[in-house]
PDB file of C-alpha atoms in Angstrom:
ATOM      1  CA  MET G   1     -40.045  41.068 -19.892  1.00  0.00           C
ATOM      2  CA  LEU G   2     -37.234  40.225 -21.224  1.00  0.00           C
ATOM      3  CA  GLU G   3     -36.588  38.002 -23.710  1.00  0.00           C
ATOM      4  CA  ASN G   4     -33.763  35.627 -24.013  1.00  0.00           C
ATOM      5  CA  THR G   5     -31.745  36.703 -27.515  1.00  0.00           C
ATOM      6  CA  LYS G   6     -28.217  35.856 -28.393  1.00  0.00           C
ATOM      7  CA  ILE G   7     -25.243  37.772 -29.577  1.00  0.00           C
ATOM      8  CA  THR G   8     -24.836  37.152 -33.141  1.00  0.00           C
ATOM      9  CA  LYS G   9     -20.593  37.094 -34.023  1.00  0.00           C
ATOM     10  CA  HIS G  10     -21.416  39.819 -36.419  1.00  0.00           C
ATOM     11  CA  ASP G  11     -23.239  41.729 -33.861  1.00  0.00           C
ATOM     12  CA  ARG G  12     -20.293  41.548 -31.635  1.00  0.00           C
ATOM     13  CA  HIS G  13     -17.856  42.607 -34.455  1.00  0.00           C
ATOM     14  CA  ILE G  14     -20.085  46.032 -34.862  1.00  0.00           C
ATOM     15  CA  GLU G  15     -19.726  46.480 -31.038  1.00  0.00           C
ATOM     16  CA  ASN G  16     -15.813  46.497 -30.978  1.00  0.00           C
ATOM     17  CA  LEU G  17     -15.507  48.391 -34.093  1.00  0.00           C
ATOM     18  CA  CYS G  18     -18.092  51.044 -32.745  1.00  0.00           C
ATOM     19  CA  GLN G  19     -15.966  51.231 -29.216  1.00  0.00           C
ATOM     20  CA  LYS G  20     -13.452  51.636 -31.774  1.00  0.00           C
ATOM     21  CA  LEU G  21     -14.648  54.508 -33.469  1.00  0.00           C
ATOM     22  CA  LYS G  22     -16.153  56.935 -30.317  1.00  0.00           C
ATOM     23  CA  SER G  23     -13.506  58.717 -29.417  1.00  0.00           C
ATOM     24  CA  ASP G  24     -12.879  59.726 -33.293  1.00  0.00           C
ATOM     25  CA  TYR G  25     -16.395  60.738 -34.107  1.00  0.00           C
ATOM     26  CA  ASP G  26     -19.512  62.905 -32.964  1.00  0.00           C
ATOM     27  CA  LEU G  27     -21.652  60.120 -33.393  1.00  0.00           C
ATOM     28  CA  VAL G  28     -21.950  57.226 -34.326  1.00  0.00           C
ATOM     29  CA  LEU G  29     -25.301  55.099 -35.552  1.00  0.00           C
ATOM     30  CA  ARG G  30     -25.271  50.802 -35.875  1.00  0.00           C
ATOM     31  CA  ASN G  31     -27.838  49.048 -37.931  1.00  0.00           C
ATOM     32  CA  VAL G  32     -29.064  51.807 -39.889  1.00  0.00           C
ATOM     33  CA  PRO G  33     -31.591  50.769 -42.229  1.00  0.00           C
ATOM     34  CA  LEU G  34     -31.747  53.350 -45.432  1.00  0.00           C
ATOM     35  CA  TYR G  35     -35.442  52.962 -47.166  1.00  0.00           C
ATOM     36  CA  SER G  36     -36.323  53.702 -51.370  1.00  0.00           C
ATOM     37  CA  GLN G  37     -38.656  56.768 -51.932  1.00  0.00           C
ATOM     38  CA  LYS G  38     -41.473  54.074 -52.141  1.00  0.00           C
ATOM     39  CA  LYS G  39     -40.784  53.430 -48.452  1.00  0.00           C
ATOM     40  CA  ARG G  40     -39.053  50.125 -48.869  1.00  0.00           C
ATOM     41  CA  ARG G  41     -36.330  49.191 -47.188  1.00  0.00           C
ATOM     42  CA  ILE G  42     -32.969  48.988 -49.678  1.00  0.00           C
ATOM     43  CA  ALA G  43     -30.283  48.599 -47.395  1.00  0.00           C
ATOM     44  CA  GLU G  44     -28.979  48.665 -43.719  1.00  0.00           C
ATOM     45  CA  ILE G  45     -26.055  51.033 -42.674  1.00  0.00           C
ATOM     46  CA  ASP G  46     -23.611  48.549 -39.655  1.00  0.00           C
ATOM     47  CA  VAL G  47     -22.067  51.978 -38.710  1.00  0.00           C
ATOM     48  CA  VAL G  48     -21.699  55.116 -39.831  1.00  0.00           C
ATOM     49  CA  ALA G  49     -20.043  57.497 -37.775  1.00  0.00           C
ATOM     50  CA  PHE G  50     -20.449  61.458 -38.158  1.00  0.00           C
ATOM     51  CA  THR G  51     -18.194  64.668 -37.755  1.00  0.00           C
ATOM     52  CA  ASP G  52     -18.360  68.321 -38.483  1.00  0.00           C
ATOM     53  CA  ASN G  53     -19.428  67.970 -42.030  1.00  0.00           C
ATOM     54  CA  TYR G  54     -19.013  64.668 -43.274  1.00  0.00           C
ATOM     55  CA  CYS G  55     -19.871  61.145 -42.902  1.00  0.00           C
ATOM     56  CA  ASP G  56     -17.887  57.719 -43.202  1.00  0.00           C
ATOM     57  CA  VAL G  57     -19.401  54.233 -43.808  1.00  0.00           C
ATOM     58  CA  PHE G  58     -17.976  50.803 -42.636  1.00  0.00           C
ATOM     59  CA  GLU G  59     -19.031  47.579 -43.791  1.00  0.00           C
ATOM     60  CA  VAL G  60     -18.526  44.626 -41.393  1.00  0.00           C
ATOM     61  CA  LYS G  61     -18.285  40.911 -42.298  1.00  0.00           C
ATOM     62  CA  CYS G  62     -17.105  37.974 -40.085  1.00  0.00           C
ATOM     63  CA  SER G  63     -14.705  37.196 -42.746  1.00  0.00           C
ATOM     64  CA  TYR G  64     -12.583  38.513 -45.128  1.00  0.00           C
ATOM     65  CA  ARG G  65     -15.464  39.046 -48.334  1.00  0.00           C
ATOM     66  CA  ILE G  66     -13.974  42.319 -49.650  1.00  0.00           C
ATOM     67  CA  THR G  67     -15.931  41.823 -52.771  1.00  0.00           C
ATOM     68  CA  LYS G  68     -19.256  41.719 -51.326  1.00  0.00           C
ATOM     69  CA  ALA G  69     -18.425  44.620 -48.765  1.00  0.00           C
ATOM     70  CA  ARG G  70     -17.507  46.841 -51.966  1.00  0.00           C
ATOM     71  CA  ARG G  71     -20.523  45.874 -53.747  1.00  0.00           C
ATOM     72  CA  GLN G  72     -22.718  46.803 -50.773  1.00  0.00           C
ATOM     73  CA  LEU G  73     -20.447  49.966 -49.620  1.00  0.00           C
ATOM     74  CA  HIS G  74     -21.199  51.476 -53.862  1.00  0.00           C
ATOM     75  CA  LYS G  75     -24.705  50.853 -53.367  1.00  0.00           C
ATOM     76  CA  ILE G  76     -25.097  52.981 -49.710  1.00  0.00           C
ATOM     77  CA  LYS G  77     -22.888  55.647 -50.985  1.00  0.00           C
ATOM     78  CA  LYS G  78     -24.598  56.237 -54.319  1.00  0.00           C
ATOM     79  CA  ILE G  79     -28.074  56.036 -51.848  1.00  0.00           C
ATOM     80  CA  LEU G  80     -27.117  57.915 -49.173  1.00  0.00           C
ATOM     81  CA  SER G  81     -25.066  60.422 -50.628  1.00  0.00           C
ATOM     82  CA  LEU G  82     -28.180  62.083 -51.846  1.00  0.00           C
ATOM     83  CA  THR G  83     -28.391  63.475 -48.387  1.00  0.00           C
ATOM     84  CA  SER G  84     -25.361  63.371 -47.040  1.00  0.00           C
ATOM     85  CA  LYS G  85     -21.440  64.098 -47.355  1.00  0.00           C
ATOM     86  CA  VAL G  86     -20.326  60.525 -47.528  1.00  0.00           C
ATOM     87  CA  ARG G  87     -15.980  60.788 -47.108  1.00  0.00           C
ATOM     88  CA  HIS G  88     -15.004  57.644 -46.334  1.00  0.00           C
ATOM     89  CA  THR G  89     -16.537  53.632 -46.965  1.00  0.00           C
ATOM     90  CA  PHE G  90     -14.385  51.151 -45.085  1.00  0.00           C
ATOM     91  CA  PHE G  91     -14.926  47.661 -45.177  1.00  0.00           C
ATOM     92  CA  TYR G  92     -13.933  45.520 -41.427  1.00  0.00           C
ATOM     93  CA  CYS G  93     -13.310  42.272 -41.422  1.00  0.00           C
ATOM     94  CA  GLY G  94     -14.111  41.241 -37.310  1.00  0.00           C
ATOM     95  CA  ASN G  95     -12.064  37.868 -37.515  1.00  0.00           C
ATOM     96  CA  SER G  96      -8.598  39.331 -38.549  1.00  0.00           C
ATOM     97  CA  ASP G  97      -9.709  43.170 -36.494  1.00  0.00           C
ATOM     98  CA  LYS G  98      -8.746  44.892 -40.437  1.00  0.00           C
ATOM     99  CA  LEU G  99      -9.991  47.890 -40.793  1.00  0.00           C
ATOM    100  CA  ILE G 100      -9.872  48.687 -44.989  1.00  0.00           C
ATOM    101  CA  LEU G 101     -10.256  51.644 -46.758  1.00  0.00           C
ATOM    102  CA  VAL G 102     -12.594  51.028 -49.929  1.00  0.00           C
TER     103      VAL G 102
END
């Protein structure tokens, strides 16, 4: 039985970004949860894209809130760097369709 779920604006922006990225990366994942050593969920990566020996992390916002995105990306990079090589972090503003290297 299918539930009647509405796709949010944020999810549409994530889907739009993933469509743009899939030709440049080997694997593109979205809504990836990060857990602490105590198995508590501490963050969620909007989009992480892998190629060769590194990954790039993307934070998606509907409006231009780069300060909040920068803070979140710093935290995510710190956690993710323990297990993966993070090359770049990006902020994607869905309303203006801009991708900014952070």
